[in-house]
């Protein structure tokens, strides 16, 4: 109870001050009386709360102490307040509320949520509150395997040693050590062309997509997106007012020959070439070259989302599309959400030189930079080799889990179930012949408390090809507690 009382003592003076700012024909004492009585009756000032001393209150409010005492004495006389000699003035023990928070307005009085048309449309890409995708929900790493203790130690040290400059507003694109570490990693393991100056640290890939859409397109511009594709990117581009054109994906990735005819030239082209989400396809070299050429022809920017390329089993990692292009029309988007954990909210863009300064400025204005100590801890995590060790461990773990899932599905495969090819990533796609079967499986699983992700959720123009995206990365216990976005 103590903290509630102390908190009340703090806000009463400020709240009364605000009350007195409104012009009124009533006397000051009357207004103070009415405000205090209203708060007691509504339960905002709970039974047992102690008021600040009348001397302090009068001084804070800039009113005479006698004026204040007049209001308080009236409330004491009516039984709302009681004075305890030597202790102060307290809210009497009344049935209006005993310290529990009381909402300002009853739900029935709350205004209706009048969302904008954009807000309403955006919700189509978002989970409903009760949606829980459990064991097979794609997109989330095995969180129980993250080296929490080591990470906490690094975090604590970097928080403690944070220089004063990190407390300020900054526009450097992120902590230098992290931009350097990421740059080394990307050059070596992903063949990305970059200098540390080109790296802009953002709060996850999602924020990167938003920034790209806002900085490089106007409402009504066209964006080409993979079909089926990633709901997070679809939501961002839709919210930015882009005309989204779904371009089908086949066994070689995005098929430009199937761009619907009669479309304006694209401004943005969003792709996941290393491991198409969700189909798992790797974009072939001819398709990559065709895509780069198309971007050049249309003056479009390619958004390369390289979200989980660390996890390839058997095959050699595929170099990033960005590294293939001299022409600098590719913005490379990376995330730490898969390789470390999504709650970290760290991702990065590798920007063509011409975009570095405008993106830094806009990011610092729209989203603000921050989390420098976390960034510094991550830089050390990478530089000291913990990152690559963790990646190796997780690669082993997901390879084994994927093999297990394939083994478990082998009887169904023998009966004709088609599983996504390739040995990569943290999920598989099971293609089904029939939408009814897909829906029946989703229902049956839900009855057992298991969430399944039907492929229709990944299509901009549903229903699309029936199937399920099945993650193998999570254990059931950990997953069940986590509410998830619809098409993560
Ligand atoms: C295809 C794809 N890209 C990017 C992301 C990562 O997004 P973020 O960095 O915002 O967590 C995800 C996460 O689910 C994803 O599936």
Coordinates of C-alpha atoms and ligand atoms in Angstrom, one line a residue:
X1 CA 0.0 0.0 0.0
X2 CA 2.9 2.4 0.8
X3 CA 3.9 3.1 -2.8
X4 CA 0.3 4.0 -3.8
X5 CA 0.1 6.5 -0.9
X6 CA 3.5 8.0 -1.8
X7 CA 2.5 8.3 -5.4
X8 CA -0.7 10.1 -4.6
X9 CA 1.1 12.6 -2.5
X10 CA 3.2 13.4 -5.5
X11 CA 0.5 13.9 -8.1
X12 CA -2.1 15.7 -6.0
X13 CA -0.4 19.0 -6.1
X14 CA 0.2 18.9 -9.8
X15 CA -3.3 17.8 -10.6
X16 CA -4.8 20.5 -8.5
X17 CA -2.6 23.0 -10.2
X18 CA -4.0 21.9 -13.6
X19 CA -7.6 22.2 -12.2
X20 CA -6.9 25.8 -11.2
X21 CA -5.7 26.7 -14.7
X22 CA -9.2 26.4 -16.1
X23 CA -11.1 29.8 -15.8
X24 CA -14.0 29.5 -13.4
X25 CA -16.4 31.8 -11.5
X26 CA -16.2 29.7 -8.4
X27 CA -14.0 30.5 -5.4
X28 CA -10.6 28.9 -5.2
X29 CA -11.5 27.0 -2.0
X30 CA -14.7 25.7 -3.7
X31 CA -12.7 24.5 -6.7
X32 CA -10.1 22.7 -4.6
X33 CA -12.9 21.1 -2.5
X34 CA -14.7 19.8 -5.6
X35 CA -11.6 18.5 -7.3
X36 CA -10.5 16.5 -4.2
X37 CA -14.0 15.2 -3.5
X38 CA -14.3 14.0 -7.2
X39 CA -11.0 12.1 -7.0
X40 CA -12.0 10.5 -3.7
X41 CA -15.4 9.4 -5.1
X42 CA -13.9 8.0 -8.3
X43 CA -11.3 6.1 -6.3
X44 CA -8.4 7.9 -7.9
X45 CA -7.5 9.1 -4.5
X46 CA -7.7 5.8 -2.7
X47 CA -8.7 5.2 1.0
X48 CA -5.7 5.7 3.2
X49 CA -3.8 8.0 0.8
X50 CA -2.0 10.7 2.5
X51 CA -2.3 14.3 1.2
X52 CA 0.8 16.4 1.0
X53 CA 1.1 18.9 3.9
X54 CA -1.2 21.9 3.6
X55 CA 1.9 24.2 3.8
X56 CA 3.6 22.4 0.8
X57 CA 0.4 22.2 -1.2
X58 CA -0.4 25.8 -0.7
X59 CA 3.1 26.8 -1.7
X60 CA 3.1 24.6 -4.8
X61 CA -0.3 25.9 -5.9
X62 CA 0.5 29.5 -5.2
X63 CA -2.7 29.9 -3.0
X64 CA -3.1 31.1 0.5
X65 CA -2.8 28.4 3.1
X66 CA -6.2 29.4 4.6
X67 CA -7.9 28.9 1.2
X68 CA -6.5 25.4 1.1
X69 CA -7.4 24.7 4.7
X70 CA -11.0 25.8 4.0
X71 CA -11.4 23.1 1.3
X72 CA -9.7 20.5 3.5
X73 CA -11.7 21.3 6.6
X74 CA -14.9 21.0 4.6
X75 CA -13.9 17.5 3.3
X76 CA -12.9 16.5 6.9
X77 CA -16.3 17.7 8.1
X78 CA -18.1 15.7 5.4
X79 CA -16.0 12.6 6.3
X80 CA -14.1 12.4 3.0
X81 CA -10.8 13.2 4.7
X82 CA -9.5 12.6 8.3
X83 CA -6.7 14.2 10.1
X84 CA -4.4 12.0 12.2
X85 CA -2.5 14.1 14.8
X86 CA 1.2 14.2 14.1
X87 CA 0.8 12.1 10.9
X88 CA -1.2 14.3 8.4
X89 CA -4.4 14.3 6.4
X90 CA -5.6 11.1 4.9
X91 CA -8.4 9.9 2.7
X92 CA -11.0 8.3 5.0
X93 CA -11.7 4.6 4.8
X94 CA -14.6 4.7 2.3
X95 CA -16.0 2.2 -0.1
X96 CA -15.0 4.2 -3.2
X97 CA -11.8 2.3 -4.0
X98 CA -9.0 0.9 -2.0
X99 CA -5.9 1.6 -3.9
X100 CA -6.8 -0.4 -7.1
X101 CA -6.6 1.6 -10.3
X102 CA -9.9 3.0 -11.4
X103 CA -10.3 3.8 -15.1
X104 CA -11.1 7.3 -16.0
X105 CA -14.1 6.4 -18.2
X106 CA -16.2 3.3 -18.1
X107 CA -15.8 1.2 -21.2
X108 CA -19.2 2.1 -22.4
X109 CA -18.3 5.8 -22.4
X110 CA -15.0 5.3 -24.3
X111 CA -15.1 6.8 -27.7
X112 CA -15.3 4.4 -30.6
X113 CA -12.0 3.6 -32.3
X114 CA -12.4 5.6 -35.5
X115 CA -9.4 4.4 -37.4
X116 CA -8.2 5.9 -40.6
X117 CA -8.8 4.0 -43.8
X118 CA -5.0 3.3 -43.8
X119 CA -5.3 2.0 -40.2
X120 CA -8.2 -0.3 -41.0
X121 CA -6.3 -1.7 -44.0
X122 CA -3.2 -2.2 -42.0
X123 CA -5.0 -4.4 -39.5
X124 CA -5.6 -6.9 -42.3
X125 CA -1.9 -7.7 -42.0
X126 CA -1.9 -8.0 -38.2
X127 CA -2.8 -10.7 -35.8
X128 CA -6.0 -10.5 -33.8
X129 CA -5.4 -10.4 -30.0
X130 CA -6.2 -14.1 -29.4
X131 CA -4.0 -15.5 -32.2
X132 CA -1.4 -17.7 -30.7
X133 CA 0.8 -19.6 -33.1
X134 CA 2.5 -22.3 -31.1
X135 CA 5.0 -25.0 -31.9
X136 CA 5.1 -24.7 -35.7
X137 CA 5.0 -20.9 -35.9
X138 CA 7.6 -19.8 -38.4
X139 CA 10.0 -16.9 -37.9
X140 CA 11.1 -17.3 -34.3
X141 CA 14.5 -18.8 -33.3
X142 CA 15.0 -21.3 -30.5
X143 CA 15.1 -18.8 -27.8
X144 CA 16.1 -21.3 -25.1
X145 CA 19.5 -21.8 -26.9
X146 CA 20.5 -18.1 -26.7
X147 CA 23.5 -17.6 -24.3
X148 CA 21.6 -15.3 -21.9
X149 CA 24.2 -15.2 -19.2
X150 CA 27.1 -14.2 -21.4
X151 CA 24.8 -11.6 -23.1
X152 CA 23.7 -10.2 -19.8
X153 CA 27.3 -9.8 -18.7
X154 CA 28.2 -7.9 -21.8
X155 CA 25.1 -5.7 -21.6
X156 CA 25.7 -4.8 -18.0
X157 CA 29.3 -3.8 -18.7
X158 CA 28.4 -1.7 -21.7
X159 CA 25.5 -0.1 -19.8
X160 CA 27.8 0.8 -16.9
X161 CA 30.6 2.1 -19.2
X162 CA 28.4 4.1 -21.5
X163 CA 30.0 7.5 -22.4
X164 CA 27.9 10.6 -21.8
X165 CA 27.6 11.1 -25.6
X166 CA 25.4 8.0 -25.8
X167 CA 22.8 9.7 -23.6
X168 CA 22.4 12.4 -26.3
X169 CA 20.4 12.7 -29.6
X170 CA 22.7 11.4 -32.3
X171 CA 22.8 10.9 -36.0
X172 CA 25.8 8.7 -36.6
X173 CA 23.8 5.7 -37.9
X174 CA 24.7 3.6 -34.9
X175 CA 27.7 2.8 -32.7
X176 CA 30.8 2.8 -34.9
X177 CA 32.1 -0.5 -33.4
X178 CA 28.9 -2.2 -34.4
X179 CA 28.8 -0.8 -37.9
X180 CA 32.5 -2.0 -38.4
X181 CA 31.8 -5.4 -37.0
X182 CA 28.7 -5.9 -39.2
X183 CA 30.5 -4.6 -42.2
X184 CA 33.4 -7.2 -41.7
X185 CA 30.8 -9.9 -41.2
X186 CA 28.8 -9.0 -44.3
X187 CA 31.8 -8.6 -46.5
X188 CA 33.2 -11.9 -45.6
X189 CA 30.2 -14.1 -45.2
X190 CA 27.7 -12.5 -47.5
X191 CA 29.9 -10.9 -50.2
X192 CA 28.2 -7.6 -49.5
X193 CA 30.0 -4.5 -50.8
X194 CA 30.1 -2.1 -48.0
X195 CA 32.0 0.4 -45.8
X196 CA 31.0 0.9 -42.2
X197 CA 29.7 4.4 -43.1
X198 CA 27.0 2.7 -45.3
X199 CA 25.6 0.8 -42.4
X200 CA 22.5 2.3 -40.7
X201 CA 21.5 0.5 -37.5
X202 CA 17.7 0.3 -37.1
X203 CA 15.3 -1.3 -34.7
X204 CA 14.8 -4.4 -36.8
X205 CA 14.2 -5.0 -40.5
X206 CA 10.7 -3.8 -40.1
X207 CA 11.8 -0.3 -39.3
X208 CA 14.2 -0.5 -42.2
X209 CA 11.4 -1.3 -44.6
X210 CA 9.4 1.6 -43.3
X211 CA 12.2 4.0 -43.8
X212 CA 12.9 2.8 -47.3
X213 CA 9.2 3.1 -48.2
X214 CA 8.9 6.6 -46.9
X215 CA 12.2 7.9 -48.3
X216 CA 12.1 6.3 -51.7
X217 CA 8.4 6.2 -52.7
X218 CA 5.3 8.3 -52.7
X219 CA 1.8 7.2 -52.1
X220 CA 0.4 5.6 -55.3
X221 CA 3.9 4.4 -56.5
X222 CA 4.2 0.8 -57.5
X223 CA 6.1 -1.9 -55.5
X224 CA 6.6 -5.4 -56.7
X225 CA 6.5 -8.0 -54.0
X226 CA 7.0 -11.7 -54.0
X227 CA 3.8 -13.9 -54.1
X228 CA 3.6 -15.6 -51.6
X229 CA 5.6 -13.3 -49.4
X230 CA 6.5 -11.7 -46.1
X231 CA 3.5 -10.1 -44.3
X232 CA 5.8 -7.6 -42.5
X233 CA 7.0 -6.0 -45.7
X234 CA 3.5 -6.1 -47.2
X235 CA 2.2 -4.2 -44.2
X236 CA 4.9 -1.6 -44.4
X237 CA 4.4 -1.0 -48.1
X238 CA 0.7 -0.9 -47.8
X239 CA 0.8 1.6 -44.9
X240 CA 3.1 3.8 -47.0
X241 CA 0.4 4.0 -49.6
X242 CA 2.2 1.9 -52.3
X243 CA 0.3 0.1 -55.0
X244 CA 1.4 -3.5 -54.3
X245 CA 1.8 -5.7 -57.3
X246 CA 2.2 -9.4 -56.5
X247 CA 4.8 -11.1 -58.6
X248 CA 4.6 -15.0 -58.5
X249 CA 7.5 -17.0 -57.2
X250 CA 8.5 -20.3 -58.7
X251 CA 11.3 -22.8 -58.2
X252 CA 13.9 -20.1 -59.2
X253 CA 12.5 -17.2 -57.2
X254 CA 10.7 -14.1 -58.4
X255 CA 9.5 -14.6 -62.0
X256 CA 9.6 -11.2 -63.8
X257 CA 7.9 -12.7 -66.8
X258 CA 4.8 -13.0 -64.7
X259 CA 4.5 -9.4 -63.7
X260 CA 0.8 -8.6 -64.4
X261 CA 0.6 -6.6 -67.6
X262 CA -0.3 -2.9 -67.8
X263 CA 1.4 -1.9 -64.6
X264 CA 3.3 1.4 -64.1
X265 CA 7.1 1.0 -63.5
X266 CA 8.0 -0.1 -60.0
X267 CA 9.7 2.2 -57.5
X268 CA 10.6 -0.6 -55.1
X269 CA 11.1 -4.3 -55.6
X270 CA 11.1 -6.4 -52.4
X271 CA 12.8 -9.8 -52.5
X272 CA 14.2 -12.5 -50.3
X273 CA 16.6 -14.0 -52.8
X274 CA 18.8 -16.1 -50.5
X275 CA 15.8 -18.0 -49.0
X276 CA 12.5 -16.9 -50.3
X277 CA 10.0 -16.3 -47.6
X278 CA 8.0 -18.5 -47.1
X279 CA 8.6 -20.9 -50.0
X280 CA 12.3 -21.5 -49.2
X281 CA 13.4 -21.1 -52.8
X282 CA 16.9 -19.7 -53.6
X283 CA 16.8 -17.2 -56.5
X284 CA 18.8 -18.5 -59.4
X285 CA 21.7 -16.5 -60.9
X286 CA 19.8 -15.8 -64.2
X287 CA 16.9 -14.5 -62.2
X288 CA 19.2 -12.3 -60.1
X289 CA 20.8 -10.8 -63.1
X290 CA 17.4 -10.2 -64.8
X291 CA 16.2 -8.5 -61.6
X292 CA 19.2 -6.2 -61.4
X293 CA 18.7 -5.3 -65.0
X294 CA 14.9 -4.7 -64.5
X295 CA 15.7 -2.4 -61.6
X296 CA 18.2 -0.5 -63.7
X297 CA 15.7 -0.2 -66.6
X298 CA 12.8 1.1 -64.4
X299 CA 15.0 3.2 -62.1
X300 CA 13.7 1.1 -59.2
X301 CA 15.3 0.2 -55.9
X302 CA 15.7 -3.4 -54.9
X303 CA 15.0 -4.2 -51.2
X304 CA 17.0 -7.3 -50.5
X305 CA 15.8 -8.9 -47.2
X306 CA 18.5 -11.3 -46.1
X307 CA 16.7 -12.4 -43.0
X308 CA 18.1 -15.9 -42.3
X309 CA 20.9 -16.7 -44.7
X310 CA 23.1 -17.9 -41.8
X311 CA 21.2 -21.1 -41.7
X312 CA 22.2 -23.2 -44.7
X313 CA 22.8 -26.9 -44.2
X314 CA 24.9 -28.8 -46.8
X315 CA 25.0 -26.1 -49.5
X316 CA 27.5 -23.3 -49.5
X317 CA 26.0 -20.0 -48.5
X318 CA 24.7 -18.0 -51.5
X319 CA 26.3 -14.5 -52.0
X320 CA 24.0 -11.6 -51.5
X321 CA 22.4 -10.0 -54.5
X322 CA 23.8 -6.6 -53.4
X323 CA 27.3 -7.8 -54.0
X324 CA 26.5 -8.7 -57.6
X325 CA 25.7 -5.2 -58.6
X326 CA 28.0 -2.4 -59.4
X327 CA 25.1 -0.1 -60.1
X328 CA 24.1 0.4 -56.4
X329 CA 20.4 0.0 -56.8
X330 CA 20.2 -2.6 -54.0
X331 CA 19.4 -1.8 -50.4
X332 CA 20.5 -4.7 -48.3
X333 CA 18.4 -5.3 -45.2
X334 CA 19.7 -7.5 -42.3
X335 CA 18.2 -8.4 -39.0
X336 CA 19.4 -9.9 -35.7
X337 CA 15.9 -11.3 -35.0
X338 CA 16.6 -14.8 -36.4
X339 CA 20.2 -15.2 -35.6
X340 CA 19.9 -13.8 -32.0
X341 CA 16.4 -13.0 -30.9
X342 CA 13.5 -10.8 -32.1
X343 CA 13.0 -8.9 -28.9
X344 CA 16.5 -7.4 -29.4
X345 CA 15.0 -5.1 -32.1
X346 CA 18.2 -4.6 -34.0
X347 CA 18.6 -4.7 -37.7
X348 CA 20.6 -2.8 -40.3
X349 CA 20.5 -1.4 -43.7
X350 CA 23.5 -1.3 -46.1
X351 CA 22.8 1.8 -48.1
X352 CA 24.1 2.9 -51.5
X353 CA 26.5 5.9 -50.8
X354 CA 24.0 8.5 -52.1
X355 CA 21.4 7.4 -49.6
X356 CA 23.5 7.4 -46.5
X357 CA 23.2 11.0 -45.4
X358 CA 19.4 11.4 -46.1
X359 CA 18.6 8.1 -44.5
X360 CA 20.6 8.9 -41.4
X361 CA 18.9 12.3 -41.0
X362 CA 15.4 10.9 -41.6
X363 CA 15.9 7.9 -39.3
X364 CA 17.1 10.2 -36.5
X365 CA 14.0 12.4 -37.0
X366 CA 11.3 9.7 -37.5
X367 CA 12.5 7.0 -35.2
X368 CA 15.4 8.4 -33.2
X369 CA 18.6 6.5 -32.7
X370 CA 19.4 4.8 -29.4
X371 CA 20.2 1.6 -27.6
X372 CA 23.9 2.4 -27.9
X373 CA 25.0 0.2 -25.0
X374 CA 23.1 -2.7 -26.6
X375 CA 24.7 -2.0 -29.9
X376 CA 28.2 -1.8 -28.2
X377 CA 27.5 -5.1 -26.5
X378 CA 26.6 -6.7 -29.8
X379 CA 29.7 -5.3 -31.4
X380 CA 31.8 -7.1 -28.8
X381 CA 29.6 -10.2 -29.1
X382 CA 30.5 -10.3 -32.8
X383 CA 34.2 -9.2 -32.5
X384 CA 35.0 -11.7 -29.7
X385 CA 33.7 -14.6 -31.8
X386 CA 30.6 -15.4 -29.7
X387 CA 28.3 -14.5 -32.7
X388 CA 29.9 -17.0 -35.1
X389 CA 30.0 -19.6 -32.3
X390 CA 26.3 -19.1 -31.7
X391 CA 25.5 -19.2 -35.4
X392 CA 27.4 -22.5 -35.7
X393 CA 25.5 -24.0 -32.8
X394 CA 22.1 -22.8 -34.1
X395 CA 22.9 -24.1 -37.5
X396 CA 23.5 -27.5 -36.1
X397 CA 20.4 -27.3 -34.0
X398 CA 18.1 -26.2 -36.9
X399 CA 19.6 -28.7 -39.3
X400 CA 18.8 -31.5 -36.8
X401 CA 15.3 -30.2 -36.2
X402 CA 14.6 -29.9 -39.9
X403 CA 15.8 -33.4 -40.5
X404 CA 13.6 -34.6 -37.7
X405 CA 10.6 -32.8 -39.2
X406 CA 11.3 -34.3 -42.6
X407 CA 11.6 -37.7 -41.0
X408 CA 8.3 -37.3 -39.2
X409 CA 6.6 -36.2 -42.4
X410 CA 8.2 -38.9 -44.6
X411 CA 5.1 -41.2 -44.5
X412 CA 3.0 -38.3 -45.7
X413 CA 5.6 -37.5 -48.4
X414 CA 5.4 -41.1 -49.5
X415 CA 1.7 -40.6 -50.0
X416 CA 2.2 -37.5 -52.1
X417 CA 2.8 -34.5 -49.7
X418 CA 5.2 -32.1 -51.3
X419 CA 7.8 -30.5 -49.0
X420 CA 9.8 -27.4 -49.8
X421 CA 13.2 -28.3 -51.2
X422 CA 16.6 -27.0 -50.1
X423 CA 18.2 -27.4 -46.8
X424 CA 18.1 -24.1 -45.2
X425 CA 16.3 -21.8 -42.7
X426 CA 14.1 -22.5 -39.8
X427 CA 10.9 -23.7 -41.5
X428 CA 9.6 -26.0 -44.2
X429 CA 6.6 -25.5 -46.5
X430 CA 4.2 -28.4 -47.0
X431 CA 2.3 -27.9 -50.2
X432 CA -1.1 -29.4 -50.3
X433 CA -3.4 -30.2 -53.2
X434 CA -6.6 -29.1 -51.7
X435 CA -7.7 -26.0 -49.7
X436 CA -10.2 -28.1 -47.7
X437 CA -7.4 -30.3 -46.5
X438 CA -5.4 -27.2 -45.5
X439 CA -8.3 -25.8 -43.5
X440 CA -9.2 -29.1 -41.9
X441 CA -5.5 -29.5 -40.8
X442 CA -5.5 -26.0 -39.3
X443 CA -8.8 -26.7 -37.5
X444 CA -7.7 -30.1 -36.2
X445 CA -4.4 -28.7 -34.9
X446 CA -6.2 -25.8 -33.2
X447 CA -8.3 -28.3 -31.4
X448 CA -5.1 -29.8 -30.0
X449 CA -3.8 -26.3 -29.0
X450 CA -1.3 -26.2 -31.9
X451 CA -1.2 -23.2 -34.2
X452 CA -0.5 -23.8 -37.9
X453 CA 0.2 -21.2 -40.5
X454 CA -1.9 -21.7 -43.7
X455 CA -0.1 -20.4 -46.8
X456 CA -3.1 -18.3 -47.8
X457 CA -2.0 -15.9 -45.1
X458 CA 1.1 -15.1 -47.1
X459 CA -0.6 -14.2 -50.4
X460 CA -1.5 -10.6 -51.3
X461 CA -4.1 -12.0 -53.6
X462 CA -5.4 -15.1 -51.6
X463 CA -6.2 -17.9 -51.6
X464 CA -3.0 -18.9 -53.5
X465 CA -1.6 -22.4 -53.4
X466 CA -2.8 -24.4 -50.4
X467 CA -0.2 -25.5 -47.9
X468 CA 1.3 -24.9 -44.4
X469 CA 4.5 -23.1 -43.3
X470 CA 5.9 -25.3 -40.6
X471 CA 8.7 -24.1 -38.3
X472 CA 11.0 -26.6 -36.8
X473 CA 12.9 -24.1 -34.6
X474 CA 10.8 -24.1 -31.5
X475 CA 9.9 -26.3 -28.7
X476 CA 6.3 -26.4 -27.8
X477 CA 6.5 -25.2 -24.2
X478 CA 8.4 -22.0 -25.0
X479 CA 6.3 -21.2 -28.0
X480 CA 2.9 -21.4 -26.5
X481 CA 3.3 -18.3 -24.4
X482 CA 4.1 -16.1 -27.3
X483 CA 1.4 -14.2 -29.2
X484 CA 2.6 -13.8 -32.7
X485 CA 2.0 -11.7 -35.8
X486 CA -0.1 -13.4 -38.4
X487 CA 2.5 -13.8 -41.1
X488 CA 5.8 -13.3 -39.4
Ligands
LIG1 C1 11.1 -12.5 -44.3 C2 11.4 -11.8 -43.0 N1 12.2 -10.7 -43.0 C3 12.5 -10.0 -41.9 C4 12.1 -10.4 -40.7 C5 12.7 -9.8 -39.5 O1 12.0 -8.7 -39.1 P1 12.5 -7.9 -37.8 O2 14.0 -7.6 -37.9 O3 11.7 -6.6 -37.9 O4 12.2 -8.7 -36.6 C6 11.3 -11.6 -40.6 C7 10.8 -12.0 -39.3 O5 9.9 -12.7 -39.1 C8 11.0 -12.3 -41.8 O6 10.3 -13.4 -41.7

